[in-house]
Every structure is written in C-alpha cells, then in structure tokens.
Coordinates of C-alpha atoms and ligand atoms in Angstrom, one line a residue:
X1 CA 156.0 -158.7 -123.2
X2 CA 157.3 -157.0 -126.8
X3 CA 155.8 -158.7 -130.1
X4 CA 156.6 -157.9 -133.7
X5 CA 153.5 -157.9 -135.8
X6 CA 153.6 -158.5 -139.5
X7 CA 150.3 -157.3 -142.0
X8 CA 150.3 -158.2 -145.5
X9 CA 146.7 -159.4 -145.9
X10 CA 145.3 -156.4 -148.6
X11 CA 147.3 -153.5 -150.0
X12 CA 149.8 -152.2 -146.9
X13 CA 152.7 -153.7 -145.9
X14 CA 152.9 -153.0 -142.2
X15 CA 155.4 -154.2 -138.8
X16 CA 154.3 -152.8 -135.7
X17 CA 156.6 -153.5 -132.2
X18 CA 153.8 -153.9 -129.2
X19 CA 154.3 -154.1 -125.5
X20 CA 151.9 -156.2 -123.4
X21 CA 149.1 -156.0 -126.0
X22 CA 148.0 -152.2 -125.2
X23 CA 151.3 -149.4 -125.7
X24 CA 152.9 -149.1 -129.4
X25 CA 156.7 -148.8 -129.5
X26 CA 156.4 -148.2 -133.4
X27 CA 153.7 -148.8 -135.8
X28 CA 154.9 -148.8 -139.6
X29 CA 152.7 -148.6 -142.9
X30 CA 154.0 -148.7 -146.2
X31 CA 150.8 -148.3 -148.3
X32 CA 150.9 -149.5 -151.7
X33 CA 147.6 -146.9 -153.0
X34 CA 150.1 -144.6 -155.0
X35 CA 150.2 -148.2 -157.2
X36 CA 146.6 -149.5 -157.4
X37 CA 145.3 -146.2 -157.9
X38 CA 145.5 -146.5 -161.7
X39 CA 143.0 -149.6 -161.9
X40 CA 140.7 -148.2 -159.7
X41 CA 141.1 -150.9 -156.9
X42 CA 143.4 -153.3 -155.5
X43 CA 145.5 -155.5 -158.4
X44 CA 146.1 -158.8 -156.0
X45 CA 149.6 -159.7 -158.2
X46 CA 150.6 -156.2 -157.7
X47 CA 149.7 -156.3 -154.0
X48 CA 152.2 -159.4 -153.3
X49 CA 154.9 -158.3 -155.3
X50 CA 155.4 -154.8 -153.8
X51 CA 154.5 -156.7 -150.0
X52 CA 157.8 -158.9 -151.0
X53 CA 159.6 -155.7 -151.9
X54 CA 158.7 -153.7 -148.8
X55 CA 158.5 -156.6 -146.0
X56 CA 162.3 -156.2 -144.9
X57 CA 162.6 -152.5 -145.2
X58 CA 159.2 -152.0 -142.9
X59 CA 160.3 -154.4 -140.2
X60 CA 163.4 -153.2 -139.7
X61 CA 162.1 -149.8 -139.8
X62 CA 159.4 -151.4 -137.0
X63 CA 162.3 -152.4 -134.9
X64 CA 164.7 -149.4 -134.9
X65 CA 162.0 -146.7 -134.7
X66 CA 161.1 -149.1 -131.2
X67 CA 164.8 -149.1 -130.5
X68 CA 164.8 -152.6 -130.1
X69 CA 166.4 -155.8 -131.9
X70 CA 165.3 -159.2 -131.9
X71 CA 166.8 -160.2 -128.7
X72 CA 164.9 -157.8 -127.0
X73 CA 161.3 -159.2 -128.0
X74 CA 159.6 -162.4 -126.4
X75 CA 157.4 -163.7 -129.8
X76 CA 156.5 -162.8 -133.2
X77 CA 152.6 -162.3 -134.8
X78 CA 151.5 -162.3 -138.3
X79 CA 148.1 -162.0 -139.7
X80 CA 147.4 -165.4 -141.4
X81 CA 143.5 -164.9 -142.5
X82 CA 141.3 -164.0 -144.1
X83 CA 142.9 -161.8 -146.7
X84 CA 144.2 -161.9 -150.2
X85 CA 146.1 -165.3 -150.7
X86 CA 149.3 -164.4 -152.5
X87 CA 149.9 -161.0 -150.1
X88 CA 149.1 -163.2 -146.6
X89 CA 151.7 -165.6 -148.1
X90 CA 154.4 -163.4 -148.1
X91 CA 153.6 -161.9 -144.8
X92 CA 153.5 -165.6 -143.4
X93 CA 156.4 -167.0 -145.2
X94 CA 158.4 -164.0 -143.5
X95 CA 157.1 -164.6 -140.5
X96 CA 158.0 -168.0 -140.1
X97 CA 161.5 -167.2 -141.6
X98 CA 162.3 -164.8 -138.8
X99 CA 161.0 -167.2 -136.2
X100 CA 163.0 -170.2 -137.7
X101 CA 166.2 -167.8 -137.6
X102 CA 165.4 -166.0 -133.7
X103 CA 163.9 -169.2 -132.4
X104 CA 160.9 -166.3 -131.5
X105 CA 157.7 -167.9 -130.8
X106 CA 155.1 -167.3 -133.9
X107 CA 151.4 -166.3 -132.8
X108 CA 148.7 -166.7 -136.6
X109 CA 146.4 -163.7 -135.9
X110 CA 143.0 -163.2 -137.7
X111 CA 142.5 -160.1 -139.4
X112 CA 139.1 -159.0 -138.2
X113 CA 140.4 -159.9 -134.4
X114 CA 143.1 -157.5 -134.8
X115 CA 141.1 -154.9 -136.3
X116 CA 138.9 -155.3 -132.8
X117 CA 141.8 -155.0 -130.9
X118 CA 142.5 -151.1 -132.6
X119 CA 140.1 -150.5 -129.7
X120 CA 142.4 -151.8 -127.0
X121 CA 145.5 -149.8 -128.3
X122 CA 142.9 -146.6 -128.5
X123 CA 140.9 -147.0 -125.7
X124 CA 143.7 -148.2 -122.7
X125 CA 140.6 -149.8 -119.9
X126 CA 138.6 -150.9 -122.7
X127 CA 138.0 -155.2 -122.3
X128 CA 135.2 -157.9 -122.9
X129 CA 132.7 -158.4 -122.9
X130 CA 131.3 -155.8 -125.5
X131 CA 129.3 -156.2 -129.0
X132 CA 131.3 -155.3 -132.3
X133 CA 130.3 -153.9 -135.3
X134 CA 133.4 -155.2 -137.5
X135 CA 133.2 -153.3 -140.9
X136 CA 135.8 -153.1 -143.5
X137 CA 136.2 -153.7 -147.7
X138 CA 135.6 -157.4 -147.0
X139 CA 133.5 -158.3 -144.0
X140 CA 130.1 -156.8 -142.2
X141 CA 130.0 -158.4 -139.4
X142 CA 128.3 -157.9 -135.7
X143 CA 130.2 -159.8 -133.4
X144 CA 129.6 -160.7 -129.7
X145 CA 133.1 -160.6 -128.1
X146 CA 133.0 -162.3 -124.7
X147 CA 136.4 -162.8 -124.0
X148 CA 139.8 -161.3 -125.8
X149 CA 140.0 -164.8 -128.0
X150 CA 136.3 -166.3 -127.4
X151 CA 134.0 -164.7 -130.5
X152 CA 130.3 -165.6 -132.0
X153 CA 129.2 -163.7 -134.9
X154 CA 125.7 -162.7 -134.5
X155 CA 125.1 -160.8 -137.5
X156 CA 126.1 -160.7 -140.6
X157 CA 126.3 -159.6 -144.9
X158 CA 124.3 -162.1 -147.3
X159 CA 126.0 -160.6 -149.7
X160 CA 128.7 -157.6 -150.7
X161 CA 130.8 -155.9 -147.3
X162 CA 129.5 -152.3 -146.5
X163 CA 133.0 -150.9 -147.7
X164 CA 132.6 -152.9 -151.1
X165 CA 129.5 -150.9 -151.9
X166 CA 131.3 -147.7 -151.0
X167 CA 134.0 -148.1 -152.8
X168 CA 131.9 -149.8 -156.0
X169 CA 129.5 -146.8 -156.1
X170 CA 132.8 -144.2 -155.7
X171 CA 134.0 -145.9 -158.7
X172 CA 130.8 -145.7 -160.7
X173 CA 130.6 -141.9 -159.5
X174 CA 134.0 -141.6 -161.1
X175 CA 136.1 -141.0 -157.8
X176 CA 139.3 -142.4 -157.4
X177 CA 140.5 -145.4 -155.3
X178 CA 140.3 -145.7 -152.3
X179 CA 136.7 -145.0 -152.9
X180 CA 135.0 -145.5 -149.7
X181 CA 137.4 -142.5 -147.9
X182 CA 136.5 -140.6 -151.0
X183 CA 133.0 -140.8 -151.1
X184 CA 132.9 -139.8 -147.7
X185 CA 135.2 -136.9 -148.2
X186 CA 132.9 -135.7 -150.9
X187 CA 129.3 -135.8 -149.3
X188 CA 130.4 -134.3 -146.6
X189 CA 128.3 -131.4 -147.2
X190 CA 125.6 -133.8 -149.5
X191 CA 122.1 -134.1 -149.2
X192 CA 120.8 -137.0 -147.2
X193 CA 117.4 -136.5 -149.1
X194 CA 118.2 -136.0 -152.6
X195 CA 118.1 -139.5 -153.6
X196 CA 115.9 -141.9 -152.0
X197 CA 117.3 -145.7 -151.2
X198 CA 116.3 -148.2 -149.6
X199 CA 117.4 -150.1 -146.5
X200 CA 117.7 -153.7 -147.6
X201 CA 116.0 -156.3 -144.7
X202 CA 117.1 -160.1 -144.6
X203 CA 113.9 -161.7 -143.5
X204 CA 113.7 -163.4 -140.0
X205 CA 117.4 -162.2 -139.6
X206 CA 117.0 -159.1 -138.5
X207 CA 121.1 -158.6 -137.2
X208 CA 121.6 -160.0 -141.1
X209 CA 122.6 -157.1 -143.8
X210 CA 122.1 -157.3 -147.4
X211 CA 123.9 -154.6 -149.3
X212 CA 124.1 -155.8 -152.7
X213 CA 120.5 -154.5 -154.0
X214 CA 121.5 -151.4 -152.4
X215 CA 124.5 -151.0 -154.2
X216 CA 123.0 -152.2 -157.8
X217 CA 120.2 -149.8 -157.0
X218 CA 122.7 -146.8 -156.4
X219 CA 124.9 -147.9 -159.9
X220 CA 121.6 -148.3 -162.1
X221 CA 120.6 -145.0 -161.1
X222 CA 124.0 -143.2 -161.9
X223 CA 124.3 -145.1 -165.1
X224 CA 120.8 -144.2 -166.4
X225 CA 121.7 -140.9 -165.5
X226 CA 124.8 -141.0 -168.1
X227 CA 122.8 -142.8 -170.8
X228 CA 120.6 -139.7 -170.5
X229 CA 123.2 -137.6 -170.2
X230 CA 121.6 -136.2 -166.9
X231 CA 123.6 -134.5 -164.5
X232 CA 123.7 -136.1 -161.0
X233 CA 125.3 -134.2 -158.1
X234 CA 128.0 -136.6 -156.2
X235 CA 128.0 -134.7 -152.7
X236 CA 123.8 -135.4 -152.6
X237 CA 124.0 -139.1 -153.8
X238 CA 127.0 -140.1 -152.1
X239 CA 125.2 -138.5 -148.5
X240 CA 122.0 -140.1 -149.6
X241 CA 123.9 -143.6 -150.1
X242 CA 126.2 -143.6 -147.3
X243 CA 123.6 -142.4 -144.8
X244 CA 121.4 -145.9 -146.1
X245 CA 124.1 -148.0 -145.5
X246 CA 125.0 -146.3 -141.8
X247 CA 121.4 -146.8 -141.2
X248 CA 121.5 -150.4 -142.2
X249 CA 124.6 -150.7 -139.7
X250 CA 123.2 -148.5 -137.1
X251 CA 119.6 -150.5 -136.9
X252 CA 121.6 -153.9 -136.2
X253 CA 123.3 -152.8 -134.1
X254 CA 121.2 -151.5 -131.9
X255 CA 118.9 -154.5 -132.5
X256 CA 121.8 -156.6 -131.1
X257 CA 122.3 -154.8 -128.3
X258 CA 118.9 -155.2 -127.1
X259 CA 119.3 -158.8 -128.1
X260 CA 122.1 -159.2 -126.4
X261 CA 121.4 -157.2 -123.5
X262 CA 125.3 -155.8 -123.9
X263 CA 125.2 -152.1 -123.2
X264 CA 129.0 -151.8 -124.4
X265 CA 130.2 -151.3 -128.1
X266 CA 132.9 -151.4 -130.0
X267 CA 133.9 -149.8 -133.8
X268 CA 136.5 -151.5 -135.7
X269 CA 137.6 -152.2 -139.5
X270 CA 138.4 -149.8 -142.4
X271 CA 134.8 -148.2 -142.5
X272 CA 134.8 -147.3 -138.8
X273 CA 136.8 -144.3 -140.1
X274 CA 133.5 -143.1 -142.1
X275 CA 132.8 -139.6 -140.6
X276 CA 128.9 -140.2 -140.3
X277 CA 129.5 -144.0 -139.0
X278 CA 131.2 -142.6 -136.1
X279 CA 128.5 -139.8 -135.6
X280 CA 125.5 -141.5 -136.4
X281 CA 127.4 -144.1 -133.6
X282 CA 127.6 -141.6 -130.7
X283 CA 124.2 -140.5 -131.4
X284 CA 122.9 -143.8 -131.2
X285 CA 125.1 -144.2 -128.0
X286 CA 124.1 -141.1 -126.1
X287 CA 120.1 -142.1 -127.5
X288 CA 120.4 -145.3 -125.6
X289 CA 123.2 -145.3 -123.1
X290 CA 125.2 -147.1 -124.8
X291 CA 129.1 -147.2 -123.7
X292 CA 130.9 -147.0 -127.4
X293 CA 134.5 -147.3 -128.2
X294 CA 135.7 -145.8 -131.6
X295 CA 139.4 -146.8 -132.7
X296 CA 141.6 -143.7 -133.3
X297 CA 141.2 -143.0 -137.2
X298 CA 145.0 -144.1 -137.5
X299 CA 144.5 -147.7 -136.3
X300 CA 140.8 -148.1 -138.6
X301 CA 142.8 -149.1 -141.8
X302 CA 145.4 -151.9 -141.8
X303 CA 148.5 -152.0 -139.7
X304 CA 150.1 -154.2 -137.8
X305 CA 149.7 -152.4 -134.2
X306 CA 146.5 -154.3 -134.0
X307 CA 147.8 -157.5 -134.8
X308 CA 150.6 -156.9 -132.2
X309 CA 147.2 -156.1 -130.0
X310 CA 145.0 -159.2 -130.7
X311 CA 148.7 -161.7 -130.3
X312 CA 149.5 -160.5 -127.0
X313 CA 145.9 -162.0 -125.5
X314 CA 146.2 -164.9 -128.2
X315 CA 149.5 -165.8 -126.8
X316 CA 148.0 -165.4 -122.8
X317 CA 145.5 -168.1 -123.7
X318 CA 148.3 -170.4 -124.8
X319 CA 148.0 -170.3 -128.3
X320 CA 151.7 -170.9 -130.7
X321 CA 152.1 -171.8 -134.0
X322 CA 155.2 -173.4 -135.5
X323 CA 156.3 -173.6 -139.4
X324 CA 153.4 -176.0 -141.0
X325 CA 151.4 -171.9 -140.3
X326 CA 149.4 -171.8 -144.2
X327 CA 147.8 -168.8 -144.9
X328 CA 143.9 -168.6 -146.1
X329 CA 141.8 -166.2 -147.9
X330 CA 139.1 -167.2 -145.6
X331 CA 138.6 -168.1 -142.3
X332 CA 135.2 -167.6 -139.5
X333 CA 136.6 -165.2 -136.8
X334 CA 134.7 -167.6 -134.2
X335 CA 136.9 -171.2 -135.5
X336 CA 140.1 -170.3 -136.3
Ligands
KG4_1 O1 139.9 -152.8 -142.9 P1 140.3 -152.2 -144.3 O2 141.4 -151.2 -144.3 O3 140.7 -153.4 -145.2 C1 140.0 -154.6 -145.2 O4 140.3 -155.4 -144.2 O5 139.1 -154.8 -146.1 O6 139.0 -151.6 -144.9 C2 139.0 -151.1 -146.2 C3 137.6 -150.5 -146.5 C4 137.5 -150.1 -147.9 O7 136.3 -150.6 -148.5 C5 137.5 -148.6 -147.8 O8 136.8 -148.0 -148.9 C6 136.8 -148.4 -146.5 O9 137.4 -149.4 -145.7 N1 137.0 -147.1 -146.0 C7 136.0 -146.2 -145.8 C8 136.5 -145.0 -145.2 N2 137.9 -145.2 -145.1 C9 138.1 -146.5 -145.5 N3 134.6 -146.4 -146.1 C10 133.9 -145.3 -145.8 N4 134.3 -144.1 -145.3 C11 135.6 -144.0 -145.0 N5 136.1 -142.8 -144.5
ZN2 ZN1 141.2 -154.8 -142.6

C-alpha cells in the first residue's frame, strides 16, 4: 500500500511517498530556517505563507523522486494536530483538495504519532508494545504505546517542552535559531560541572517534568552575568544545562519503565537528535537491559515519512477521514 504524506504543522514543508508503512520511496523537506533565522524563532505568519508557496512544488517533487503518480497510490495522509494553526491549515486544505480531485482516501495523522513512527521507518522489526519518550519544541511526553494506534500518556511537562528550554536558553546565550541543535553543537566539549542546576521534581508525579524553573534559573544566571559584565563560557553552561534536562528525561524514563514493567524503548521527536540524549539513552539501556530504538537523525525533525508511517497502521485499523477534516493547534495523542 503507497500513501502520500503531507507536513505543514511547524516550519518545513514536507511530502513523503511510503509503502506499507515501513520502506520510503521519497522523503521531501523544504525547510523554511534560512527565513525564521532573523527573529530568532519561528514567525507563525511567515511559516504559512512560505508552506502555501512550497506545498505544490514539494509534493510533486515527493511523487516523481518515488516515480509514481497519483494513480499509482491507494490513500493520502496529512498531519492534522497539534501544530501551529494557520501552517496545519494549509497542509489540510491541500490535502483534502487532492483527495476531492483523485477520489484518494484521506487518513488526519497526529504529529507526535508520526514522530513515534520515525522508529518503524528506522528500525524495520521494531512494533508495540514499547514505552516512548516523545520529545520535541512542543511536547514532553512519556507515552505507553500498546498498539500502533492505541496510546496513554503516562508522563508528562507541567509546564515548557524540553526543546523550548533549549532553544530559549540558546537564544539568551546569543546562538542562533534553531537553538536547541545549536546548543548541543556548542557544548559538545562543555563542562557538565561548571554550572550547577537543578533537576526540577513534580511532587507525587514522579513520570511528571517541570522545566520551566530550570530554564528561568539558566536565563537569570546568564543575564546577571551581562549586568555584571561577567564572562560566562557557553560550551560549560550549555553541557551543564542540557545534561540537567537529559537527566530529568533519563530519570522518568527509567522510572516508567519499572512502572510499567516494559523493557522496550523508543526515542522520537526533534530532541531525540540531541547527541547526549541518545548517549545518555544507550547507557541507560545497556545499565538496565533495556531494548532502545533511536530514530535515524534524518527522520528526528519534521517530515512527512513519519506521517506516511503512522497512516499506514491508522488506515489498517479502519480509520478515514472525508472533507469536514479541521485542523487544531492541540489535540491529546491518546483521543484523537
Ligand atoms: O519535532 P520537532 O522538529 O518540531 C516540533 O514538533 O516541535 O522538534 C523541534 C525541537 C526544537 O525545540 C529544537 O531545538 C529541538 O527539537 N532540537 C534539538 C536538537 N535538534 C533539534 N534539541 C536538542 N539537541 C538537538 N540536537
Ligand atoms: Zn515535530
């Protein structure tokens, strides 16, 4: 079974062609960073306009670089939630436009569902059950994933997503967007030590994370240091933050796996590409005996190969939708 998948829920404008949920035919990405990089983060009106511009050019691009037209596919996916409102639209409004004209079946995918199913396109035997650690710029979540479409979040942030706080204190630190990749690329070599933070506890929820005192803690200390005019090395405070933040990630995790009694694990979202994530991961794994799946650092960000992924196992369990599809900024991975 072939499906064109649409993405237009953040800053890339994406069409991927995917057969039977696991093997990519093409997987395009037309990233808008170039654009948003003068604000310092992603300009939502921007976003949709350039997502209107691109949509045609990537899709057909999606379908000729699969060697395919639309006769040869059997349905049609777009991600529909959650996501910014006026770039889902335009991904959704296309969507249903090219099913109206192909009379293509149209499967609404969730975002952080797709960004789960990275790991099947990575990792070819990989299938539930398993516990995932979603984490991206807008969710922090710890999911137990018992079937490809059945989900319960177990965990999750009070407050601001782990990649918000990256890229908050990379902006703060004076590093460009996107600042979560580029506050990783800079501590690589950082001290873990130099700066001391803490790592935030919700109380009686202990699969809960709460990253927002962290974060204000981290952008007090940098702006006190440039009232003072005190110099503050960015490789040692960026190691020191992001190795609080992977420990935050890293304890629930494990937490929920002894909760859960699930042995196998999963990596998804934008911040499964951060290098010390994904160490401090197999550690943790080879520590316990864990089984852990990491998605390919190509399929962590955005693109639509994962949607293609996730709509292949959506459309098994007998799920369509027809032109009333709306798009929403938020939606529970668990009830949509
Ligand atoms: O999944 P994603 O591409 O978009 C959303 O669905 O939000 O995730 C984007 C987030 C951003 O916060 C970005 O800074 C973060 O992923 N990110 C990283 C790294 N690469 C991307 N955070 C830490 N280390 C990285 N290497
Ligand atoms: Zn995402």
């Amino acid at each position: 079974m072939k499906i064109l998948a649409i993405e237009t829920s953040c800053d890339e404008t994406a069409a991927a062609v995917v057969e039977n949920g696991r093997i990519v035919l093409s997987n395009i990405i037309a990233s808008q960073v170039k654009e948003h990089i003068k604000y310092g983060g992603v300009v939502p009106e921007i976003a949709s306009r350039r997502h209107i511009e691109a949509i045609c050019t990537v899709t057909d691009k999606a379908l000729k670089d699969a060697g395919l037209t639309f006769s040869d596919l059997d349905a049609l996916a777009v991600t529909y939630a959650p996501g910014l409102i006026g770039a889902l639209l335009v991904g959704v409004n296309y969507a249903k436009g090219l099913s109206l004209s192909t009379g293509l079946p149209l499967l609404a995918v969730h975002h952080l569902r797709s960004h789960i199913a990275s790991c099947y396109i990575t990792h070819k035997t990989l299938c539930p059950p398993f516990l995932a650690l979603v984490v991206s710029g807008g969710h922090s979540h710890i999911v137990n994933v018992s079937s490809y479409t059945d989900f319960t979040v177990i965990g999750k942030t009070r407050d601001d997503a782990a990649g918000e706080v990256m890229d908050k204190v990379a902006r703060a630190l004076g590093l460009p967007y996107p600042g979560g990749l580029n506050l990783d690329k800079v501590s690589i070599n950082g001290d873990i030590n130099a700066y001391n933070f803490p790592r935030p506890k919700v109380e009686n929820a202990p699969l809960d994370f709460s990253f927002s005192g962290l974060k204000t803690n981290a952008i007090n200390l940098i702006h006190k240091a440039k009232q003072k005019e005190e110099h503050i090395n960015i490789a040692d405070l960026g190691a020191s933050f992001i190795n609080a933040v992977t420990d935050c990630l890293i304890t629930n995790t494990d937490n929920a796996a002894r909760q859960t009694k699930q042995n196998t694990i999963v990596l998804a979202g934008g911040v499964a590409a951060n290098s010390v994530l994904r160490r401090k991961m197999e550690d943790l794994s080879k520590e316990k005996g864990y089984n852990l799946y990491l998605p390919s650092l190509s399929l962590c960000g955005d693109n639509a190969a994962m949607v293609g992924a996730q709509a292949y196992y959506e459309y098994k369990k007998g799920a369509s939708s027809d032109l009333s599809l709306n798009a929403y900024a938020s939606m529970p991975i668990d009830k949509c």
